[in-house]
XYZ file of C-alpha atoms in Angstrom:
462
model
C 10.118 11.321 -21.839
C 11.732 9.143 -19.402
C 9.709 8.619 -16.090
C 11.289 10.769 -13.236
C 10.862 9.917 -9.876
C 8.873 12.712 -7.827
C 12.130 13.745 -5.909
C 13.730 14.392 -9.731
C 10.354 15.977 -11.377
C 10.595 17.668 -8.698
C 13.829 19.138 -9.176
C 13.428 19.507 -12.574
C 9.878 21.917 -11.522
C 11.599 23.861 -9.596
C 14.475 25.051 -12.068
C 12.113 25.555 -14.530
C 13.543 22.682 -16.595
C 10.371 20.742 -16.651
C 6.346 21.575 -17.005
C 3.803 20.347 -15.237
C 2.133 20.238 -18.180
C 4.747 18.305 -19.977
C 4.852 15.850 -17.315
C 1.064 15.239 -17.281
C 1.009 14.912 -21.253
C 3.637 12.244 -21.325
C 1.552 10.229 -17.988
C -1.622 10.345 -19.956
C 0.484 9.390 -22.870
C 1.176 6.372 -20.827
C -1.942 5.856 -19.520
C -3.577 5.904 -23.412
C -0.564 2.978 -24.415
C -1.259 0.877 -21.217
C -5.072 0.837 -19.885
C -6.471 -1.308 -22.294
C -4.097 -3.989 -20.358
C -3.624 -2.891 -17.582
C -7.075 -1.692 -16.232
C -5.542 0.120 -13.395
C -8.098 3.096 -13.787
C -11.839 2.992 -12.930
C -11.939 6.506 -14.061
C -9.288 8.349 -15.603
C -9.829 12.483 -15.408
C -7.717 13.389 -18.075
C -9.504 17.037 -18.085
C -9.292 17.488 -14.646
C -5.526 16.566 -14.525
C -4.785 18.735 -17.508
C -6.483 21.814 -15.765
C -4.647 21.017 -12.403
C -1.257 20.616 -14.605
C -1.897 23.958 -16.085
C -2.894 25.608 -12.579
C 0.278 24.193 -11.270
C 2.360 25.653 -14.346
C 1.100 28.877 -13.690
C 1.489 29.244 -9.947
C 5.031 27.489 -10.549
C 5.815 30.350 -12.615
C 4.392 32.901 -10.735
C 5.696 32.646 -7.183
C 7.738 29.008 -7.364
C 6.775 25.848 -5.860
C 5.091 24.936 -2.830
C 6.735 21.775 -2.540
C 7.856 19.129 -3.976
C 4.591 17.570 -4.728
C 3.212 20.457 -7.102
C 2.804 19.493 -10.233
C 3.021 15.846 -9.776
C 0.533 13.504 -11.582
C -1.216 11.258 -8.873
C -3.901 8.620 -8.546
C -6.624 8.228 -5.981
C -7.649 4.794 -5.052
C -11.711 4.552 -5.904
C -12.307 4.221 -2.083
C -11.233 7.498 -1.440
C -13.404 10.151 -1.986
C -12.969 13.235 -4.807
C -15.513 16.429 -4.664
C -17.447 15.821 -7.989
C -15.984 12.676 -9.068
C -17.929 9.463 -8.819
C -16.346 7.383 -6.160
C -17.583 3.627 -6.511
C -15.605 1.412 -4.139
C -15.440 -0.434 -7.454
C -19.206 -1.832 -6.784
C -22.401 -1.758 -8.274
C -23.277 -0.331 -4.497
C -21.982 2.796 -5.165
C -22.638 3.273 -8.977
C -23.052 7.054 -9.641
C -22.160 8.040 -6.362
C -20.315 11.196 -6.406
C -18.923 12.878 -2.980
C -19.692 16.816 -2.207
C -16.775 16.712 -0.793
C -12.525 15.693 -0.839
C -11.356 13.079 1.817
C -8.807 14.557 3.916
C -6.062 12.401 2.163
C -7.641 13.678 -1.021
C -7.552 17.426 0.140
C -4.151 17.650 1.622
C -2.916 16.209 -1.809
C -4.861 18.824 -3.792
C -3.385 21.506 -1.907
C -0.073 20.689 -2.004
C -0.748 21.595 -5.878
C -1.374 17.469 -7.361
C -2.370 16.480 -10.457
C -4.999 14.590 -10.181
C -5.062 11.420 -13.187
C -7.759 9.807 -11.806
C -9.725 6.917 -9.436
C -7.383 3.853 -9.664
C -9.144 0.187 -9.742
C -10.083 -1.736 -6.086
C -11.010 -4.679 -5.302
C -14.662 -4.208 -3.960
C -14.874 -2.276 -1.062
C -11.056 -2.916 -0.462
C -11.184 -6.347 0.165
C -10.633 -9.787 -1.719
C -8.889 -11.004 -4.689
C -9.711 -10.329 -8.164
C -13.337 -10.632 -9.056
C -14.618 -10.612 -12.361
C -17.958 -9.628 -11.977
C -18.312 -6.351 -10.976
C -18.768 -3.230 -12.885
C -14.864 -3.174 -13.987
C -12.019 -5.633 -14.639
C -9.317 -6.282 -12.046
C -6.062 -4.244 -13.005
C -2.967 -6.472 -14.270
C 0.513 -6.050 -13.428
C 2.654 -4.659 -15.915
C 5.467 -6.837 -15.651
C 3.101 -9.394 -17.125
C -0.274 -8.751 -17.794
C -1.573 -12.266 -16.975
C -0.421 -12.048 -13.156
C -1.984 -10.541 -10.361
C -0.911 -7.252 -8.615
C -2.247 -8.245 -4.985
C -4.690 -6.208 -3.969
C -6.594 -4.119 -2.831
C -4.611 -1.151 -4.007
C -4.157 -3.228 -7.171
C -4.331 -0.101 -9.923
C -2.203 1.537 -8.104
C 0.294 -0.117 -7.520
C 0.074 -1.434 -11.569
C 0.148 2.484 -12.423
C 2.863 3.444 -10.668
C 4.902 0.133 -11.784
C 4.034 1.352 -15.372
C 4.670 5.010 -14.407
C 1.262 6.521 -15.865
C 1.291 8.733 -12.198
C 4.341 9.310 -10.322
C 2.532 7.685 -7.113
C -0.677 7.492 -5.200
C -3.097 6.465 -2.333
C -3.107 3.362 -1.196
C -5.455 1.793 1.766
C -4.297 -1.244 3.661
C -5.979 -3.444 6.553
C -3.838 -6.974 5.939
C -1.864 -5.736 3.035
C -3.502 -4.127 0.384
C -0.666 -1.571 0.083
C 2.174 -3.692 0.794
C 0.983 -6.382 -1.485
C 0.703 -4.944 -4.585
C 4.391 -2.774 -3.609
C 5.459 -6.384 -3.224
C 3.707 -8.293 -6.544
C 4.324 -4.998 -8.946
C 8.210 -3.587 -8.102
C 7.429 -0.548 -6.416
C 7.998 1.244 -3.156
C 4.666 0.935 -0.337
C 4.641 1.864 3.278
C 1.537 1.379 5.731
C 2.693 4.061 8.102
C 1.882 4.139 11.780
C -1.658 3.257 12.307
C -3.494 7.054 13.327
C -0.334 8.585 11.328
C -2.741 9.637 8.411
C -6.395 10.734 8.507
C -8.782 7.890 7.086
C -11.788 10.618 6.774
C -13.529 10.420 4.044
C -12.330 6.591 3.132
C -14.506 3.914 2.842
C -13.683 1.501 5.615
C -12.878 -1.463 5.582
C -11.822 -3.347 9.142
C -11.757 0.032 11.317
C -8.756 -1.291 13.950
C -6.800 -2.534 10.914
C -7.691 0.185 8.442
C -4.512 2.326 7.257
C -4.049 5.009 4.658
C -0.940 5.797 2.694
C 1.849 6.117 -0.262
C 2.752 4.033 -2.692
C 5.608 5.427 -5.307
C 8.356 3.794 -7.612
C 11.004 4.931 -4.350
C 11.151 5.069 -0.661
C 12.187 8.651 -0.975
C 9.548 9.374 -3.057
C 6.947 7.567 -0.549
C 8.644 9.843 2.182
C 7.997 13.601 0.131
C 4.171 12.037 -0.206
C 4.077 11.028 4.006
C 5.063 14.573 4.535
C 2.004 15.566 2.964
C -0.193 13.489 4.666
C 0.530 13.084 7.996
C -0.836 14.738 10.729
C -3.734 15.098 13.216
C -7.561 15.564 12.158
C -10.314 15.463 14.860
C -12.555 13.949 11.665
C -11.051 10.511 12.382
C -11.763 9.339 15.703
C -8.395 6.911 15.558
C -6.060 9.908 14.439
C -2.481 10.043 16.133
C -1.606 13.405 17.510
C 2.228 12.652 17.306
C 4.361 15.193 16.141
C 5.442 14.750 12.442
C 9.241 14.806 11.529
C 10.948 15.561 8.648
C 10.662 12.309 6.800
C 12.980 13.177 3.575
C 15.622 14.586 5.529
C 16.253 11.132 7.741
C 17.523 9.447 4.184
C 21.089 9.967 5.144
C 21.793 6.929 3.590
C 23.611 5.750 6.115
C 22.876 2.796 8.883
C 25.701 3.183 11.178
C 24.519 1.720 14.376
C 21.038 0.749 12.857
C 19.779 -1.976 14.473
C 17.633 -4.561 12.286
C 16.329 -7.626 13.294
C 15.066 -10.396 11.131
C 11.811 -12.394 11.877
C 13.738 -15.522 10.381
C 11.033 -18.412 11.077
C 8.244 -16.417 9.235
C 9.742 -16.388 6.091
C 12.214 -19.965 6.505
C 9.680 -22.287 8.587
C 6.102 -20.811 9.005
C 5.781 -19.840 5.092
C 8.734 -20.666 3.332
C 8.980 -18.048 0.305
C 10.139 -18.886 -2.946
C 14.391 -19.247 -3.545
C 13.952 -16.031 -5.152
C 12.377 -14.049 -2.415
C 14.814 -15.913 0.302
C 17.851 -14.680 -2.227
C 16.622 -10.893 -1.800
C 16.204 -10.864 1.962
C 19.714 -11.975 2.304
C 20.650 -9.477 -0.322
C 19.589 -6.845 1.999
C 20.957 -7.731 5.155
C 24.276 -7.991 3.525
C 23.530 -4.555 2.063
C 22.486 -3.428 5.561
C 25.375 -4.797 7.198
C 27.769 -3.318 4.326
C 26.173 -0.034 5.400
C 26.805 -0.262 8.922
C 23.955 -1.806 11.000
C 23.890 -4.447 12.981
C 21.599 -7.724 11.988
C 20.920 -10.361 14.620
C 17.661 -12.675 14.745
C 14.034 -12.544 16.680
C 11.744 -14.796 17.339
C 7.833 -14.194 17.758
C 4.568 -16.575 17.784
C 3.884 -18.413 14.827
C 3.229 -16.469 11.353
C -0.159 -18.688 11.346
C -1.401 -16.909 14.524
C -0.571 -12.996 13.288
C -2.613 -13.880 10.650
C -5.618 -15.851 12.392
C -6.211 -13.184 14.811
C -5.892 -10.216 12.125
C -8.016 -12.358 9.815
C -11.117 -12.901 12.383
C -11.387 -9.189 13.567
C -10.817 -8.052 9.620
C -13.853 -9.610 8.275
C -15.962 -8.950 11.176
C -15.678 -5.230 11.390
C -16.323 -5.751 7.408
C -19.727 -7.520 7.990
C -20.455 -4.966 10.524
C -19.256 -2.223 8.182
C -21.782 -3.020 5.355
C -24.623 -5.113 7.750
C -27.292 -2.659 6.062
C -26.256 -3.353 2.349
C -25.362 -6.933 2.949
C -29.221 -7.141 4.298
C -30.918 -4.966 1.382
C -28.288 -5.338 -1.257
C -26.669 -8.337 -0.984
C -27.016 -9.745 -4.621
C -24.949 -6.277 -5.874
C -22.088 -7.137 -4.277
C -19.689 -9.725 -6.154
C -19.629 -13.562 -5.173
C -16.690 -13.089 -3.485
C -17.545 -10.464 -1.349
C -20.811 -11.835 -0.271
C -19.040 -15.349 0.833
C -17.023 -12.656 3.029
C -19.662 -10.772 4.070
C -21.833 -14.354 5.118
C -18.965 -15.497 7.200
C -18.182 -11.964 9.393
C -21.662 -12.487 10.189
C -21.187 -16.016 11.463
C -18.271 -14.920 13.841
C -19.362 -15.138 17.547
C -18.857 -11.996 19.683
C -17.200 -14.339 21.621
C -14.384 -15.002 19.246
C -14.031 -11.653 18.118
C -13.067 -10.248 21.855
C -11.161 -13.300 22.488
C -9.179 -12.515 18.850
C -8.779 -8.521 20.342
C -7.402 -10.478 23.647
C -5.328 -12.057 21.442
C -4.293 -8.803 19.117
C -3.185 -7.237 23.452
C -0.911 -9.908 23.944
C 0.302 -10.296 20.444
C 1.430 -6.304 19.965
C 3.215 -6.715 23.810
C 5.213 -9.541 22.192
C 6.590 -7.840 19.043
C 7.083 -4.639 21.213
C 9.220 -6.626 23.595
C 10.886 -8.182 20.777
C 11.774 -4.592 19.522
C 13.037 -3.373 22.683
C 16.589 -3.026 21.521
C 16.016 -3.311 17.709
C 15.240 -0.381 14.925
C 13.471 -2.045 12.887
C 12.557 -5.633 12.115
C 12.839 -7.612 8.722
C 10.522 -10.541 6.882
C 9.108 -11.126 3.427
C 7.044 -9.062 1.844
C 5.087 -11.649 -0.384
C 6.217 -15.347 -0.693
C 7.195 -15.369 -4.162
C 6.579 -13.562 -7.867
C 2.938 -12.794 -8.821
C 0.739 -15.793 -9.368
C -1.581 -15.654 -12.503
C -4.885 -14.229 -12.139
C -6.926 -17.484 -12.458
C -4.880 -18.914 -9.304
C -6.361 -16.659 -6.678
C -8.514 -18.964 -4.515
C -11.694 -17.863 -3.698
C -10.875 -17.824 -0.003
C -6.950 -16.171 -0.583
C -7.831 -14.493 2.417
C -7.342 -18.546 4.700
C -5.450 -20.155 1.609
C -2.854 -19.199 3.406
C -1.181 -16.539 6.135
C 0.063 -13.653 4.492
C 3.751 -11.403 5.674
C 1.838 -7.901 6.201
C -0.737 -8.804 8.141
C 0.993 -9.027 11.836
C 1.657 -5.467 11.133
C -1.849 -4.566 10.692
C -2.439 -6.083 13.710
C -0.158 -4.165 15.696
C -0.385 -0.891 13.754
C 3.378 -0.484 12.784
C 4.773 1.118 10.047
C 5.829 -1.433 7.138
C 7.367 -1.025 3.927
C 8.077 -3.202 0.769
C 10.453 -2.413 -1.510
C 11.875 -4.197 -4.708
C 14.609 -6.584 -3.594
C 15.185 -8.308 -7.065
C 13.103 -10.408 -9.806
C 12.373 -14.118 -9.871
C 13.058 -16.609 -12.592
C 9.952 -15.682 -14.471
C 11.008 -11.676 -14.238
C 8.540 -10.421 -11.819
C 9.665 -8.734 -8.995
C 10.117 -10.055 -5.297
C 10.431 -7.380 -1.963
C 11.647 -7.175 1.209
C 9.566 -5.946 4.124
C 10.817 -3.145 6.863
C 9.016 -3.109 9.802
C 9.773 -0.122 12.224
C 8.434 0.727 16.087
C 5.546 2.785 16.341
C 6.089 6.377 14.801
C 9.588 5.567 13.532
C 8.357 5.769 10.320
C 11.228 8.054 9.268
C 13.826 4.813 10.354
C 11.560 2.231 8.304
C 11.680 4.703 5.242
C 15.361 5.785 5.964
C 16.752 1.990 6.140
C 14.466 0.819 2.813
C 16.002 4.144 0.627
C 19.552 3.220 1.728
C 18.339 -0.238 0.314
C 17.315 1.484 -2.908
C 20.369 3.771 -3.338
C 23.209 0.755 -2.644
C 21.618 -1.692 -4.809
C 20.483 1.171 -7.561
C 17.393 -1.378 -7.841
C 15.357 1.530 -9.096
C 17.035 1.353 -12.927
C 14.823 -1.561 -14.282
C 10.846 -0.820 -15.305
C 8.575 -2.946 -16.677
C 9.444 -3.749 -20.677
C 5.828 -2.587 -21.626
C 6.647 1.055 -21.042
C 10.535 0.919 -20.827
């Protein structure tokens, strides 16, 4: 079977020209080729998503869909927690710890009639690079097993590249959605920070922390953001905004859009690879071609986004796991415990003066945005790096594109915007105003459908 997106299994469900159970068969088929490579899973529930295909078969028939998520094979990253699944945060920490109960993410996805494949690979606790000494191996992207994905959503994003599950959770707090979109072809959008309920998700940094979908297309990432957003009193940061109708704003059409492009990020504070460049100016051209309008902005210094989101990320993480990192420390992995060590070195002093900083930084893209839909940039500099390049400190190596968004809690997406000279892909990121997540998502699907950059998979399962 050829992998469908979810909008066309979807379809397919719903005339009756497709199973559920058919679908799941040929994922796990998938997953049974790949995960010896890949590693994307922690813990694959191949009974569990073989009961939930069946349930959804027989409701399907019964009464019809509920939406256009029943039936579809997904993945939970192992932060998230599952009712009677173990849920390890990929560290020894949390070995054989197994939830009572689903986090809201978790729930809304189960009752919009998912199939659930299983716990997708983390980096530890959602943060750092690849580490090779905890309890499982870092997942590899499937464009070429020796590279990195990004992290932290790493087996995600490699599973949906490699389409053993049509899409699935993501968490990101400086990227770890957008990254591995970025480093593994696919479609990843941090939505509007409070948009979707972080109960029941390990945190990470709480004022950067950010749930959401990550799926081979925009479209498909905006049927999964219909699911998920909305209000719950459970997380003290949750948004009570109104939620639109994000599928039906992907007219496909940017007459009058108006996109800016954060030019000096990408050309002079990081310059990105030729190949990344080459795709950004790909898409404006296809932007333009589709009506908007494209002019230029100017904000601080890429460096200072990322010192300021950098600072108050790995202090709320020392402050997040203070008790472990006291009684535990020698269970987490090297990496994490260098992390750990230095949030605890930050002065309070520097941490309100890098919230100060966060005030005056989220006026100055707002400003910036004042008469602009959304905003462009890069959405990694270049292909994947190999897995034994990741410095030990990737985190200050060097500043990252996704993290000024973090900071200011806008919605972002990466999607696919070509493939460098080694064949791994390179993205574009879209950057919308608070809440406008239905813009960000509408302007990177009319990307996707002009460019039909969808077509090409990785050759290990094409």
């Amino acid at each position: 079977m050829s992998i469908p997106t979810i909008a066309e299994a979807a379809s397919l469900i719903a005339s009756k020209q497709l199973s559920p159970v058919e679908l799941t068969k040929a994922c796990l088929d998938r997953l049974h080729a790949t995960e010896a490579t890949l590693h994307a899973f922690v813990l694959p529930t191949e009974e569990r998503a073989l009961a939930d295909a069946k349930a959804a078969e027989a409701a399907i028939m019964k009464d019809g869909p509920r939406g256009p998520m029943h039936g579809i094979p997904i993945g939970l990253k192992d932060i998230v927690d599952s009712a009677g699944i173990e849920t390890t945060c990929g560290s020894k920490i949390l070995a054989g710890n197994v939830p009572e109960k689903d986090a809201a993410c978790a729930a809304k996805l189960a009752a919009a009639g998912t199939v659930l494949m299983g716990k997708m690979t983390t980096h530890e606790f959602a943060d750092g690079g690849p580490s090779f000494d905890l309890p499982k191996p870092p997942a590899r992207n499937p464009w070429n097993p020796e590279h990195f994905t990004a992290g932290s959503s790493s087996g995600t994003g490699a599973a949906v590249a490699a389409g053993v599950i049509l899409c699935g959770i993501g968490t990101d707090t400086g990227g770890s959605i957008r990254g591995p979109a970025a480093l593994c072809g696919i479609a990843g959008l941090k939505p509007t920070y409070g948009l979707v309920s972080r109960a029941g998700v390990a945190p990470a940094a709480f004022s950067l922390d950010h749930i959401g979908p990550m799926a081979w297309t925009a479209e498909d990432c905006a049927i999964m953001l219909q699911v998920l957003a909305g209000h719950d009193p459970a997380d003290p940061a949750s948004a009570t905004h109104s939620v639109p109708q994000y599928r039906a704003a992907l007219t496909g059409d940017l007459k009058n859009v108006r996109v800016g492009v954060i030019r000096h990020f990408h050309e002079e504070d990081y310059k990105v690879e030729p190949a990344v460049q080459t795709g950004i100016d790909n898409a404006l051209a296809v932007f333009r071609s589709l009506g908007a309008t494209v002019s230029d902005v100017k904000v601080s210094p890429l460096q200072d986004w990322h010192a300021c989101g950098s600072l108050i990320s790995i202090t709320e993480r020392a402050a997040a796991y203070e008790e472990w990192a006291h009684t535990r420390l020698g269970d987490f992995s090297e990496r994490y415990q260098r992390r750990l060590h230095l949030g605890a070195l930050v002065s309070g002093v520097d941490y309100v003066q890098a919230v100060r900083r966060r005030r005056e930084l989220r006026s100055e893209l707002q400003a910036a945005m004042r008469e602009l839909d959304v905003v462009i940039t890069a959405g990694a500099p270049g292909e994947a790096p190999k897995m034994d390049a990741i410095p030990k400190w990737d985190l200050f190596d060097r500043p990252n594109f996704t993290m000024p968004f973090n900071v200011t809690g806008y919605p972002a997406l990466c999607v696919c915007s070509g493939f460098g000279p080694a064949g791994l892909p390179v993205s574009v990121q879209i950057v919308g105003k608070p809440f406008q997540d239905a813009m960000v998502l509408r302007v990177g699907d009319a990307f996707e459908k002009a460019t039909g950059s969808r077509s090409r998979r990785p050759a290990m399962v094409s």
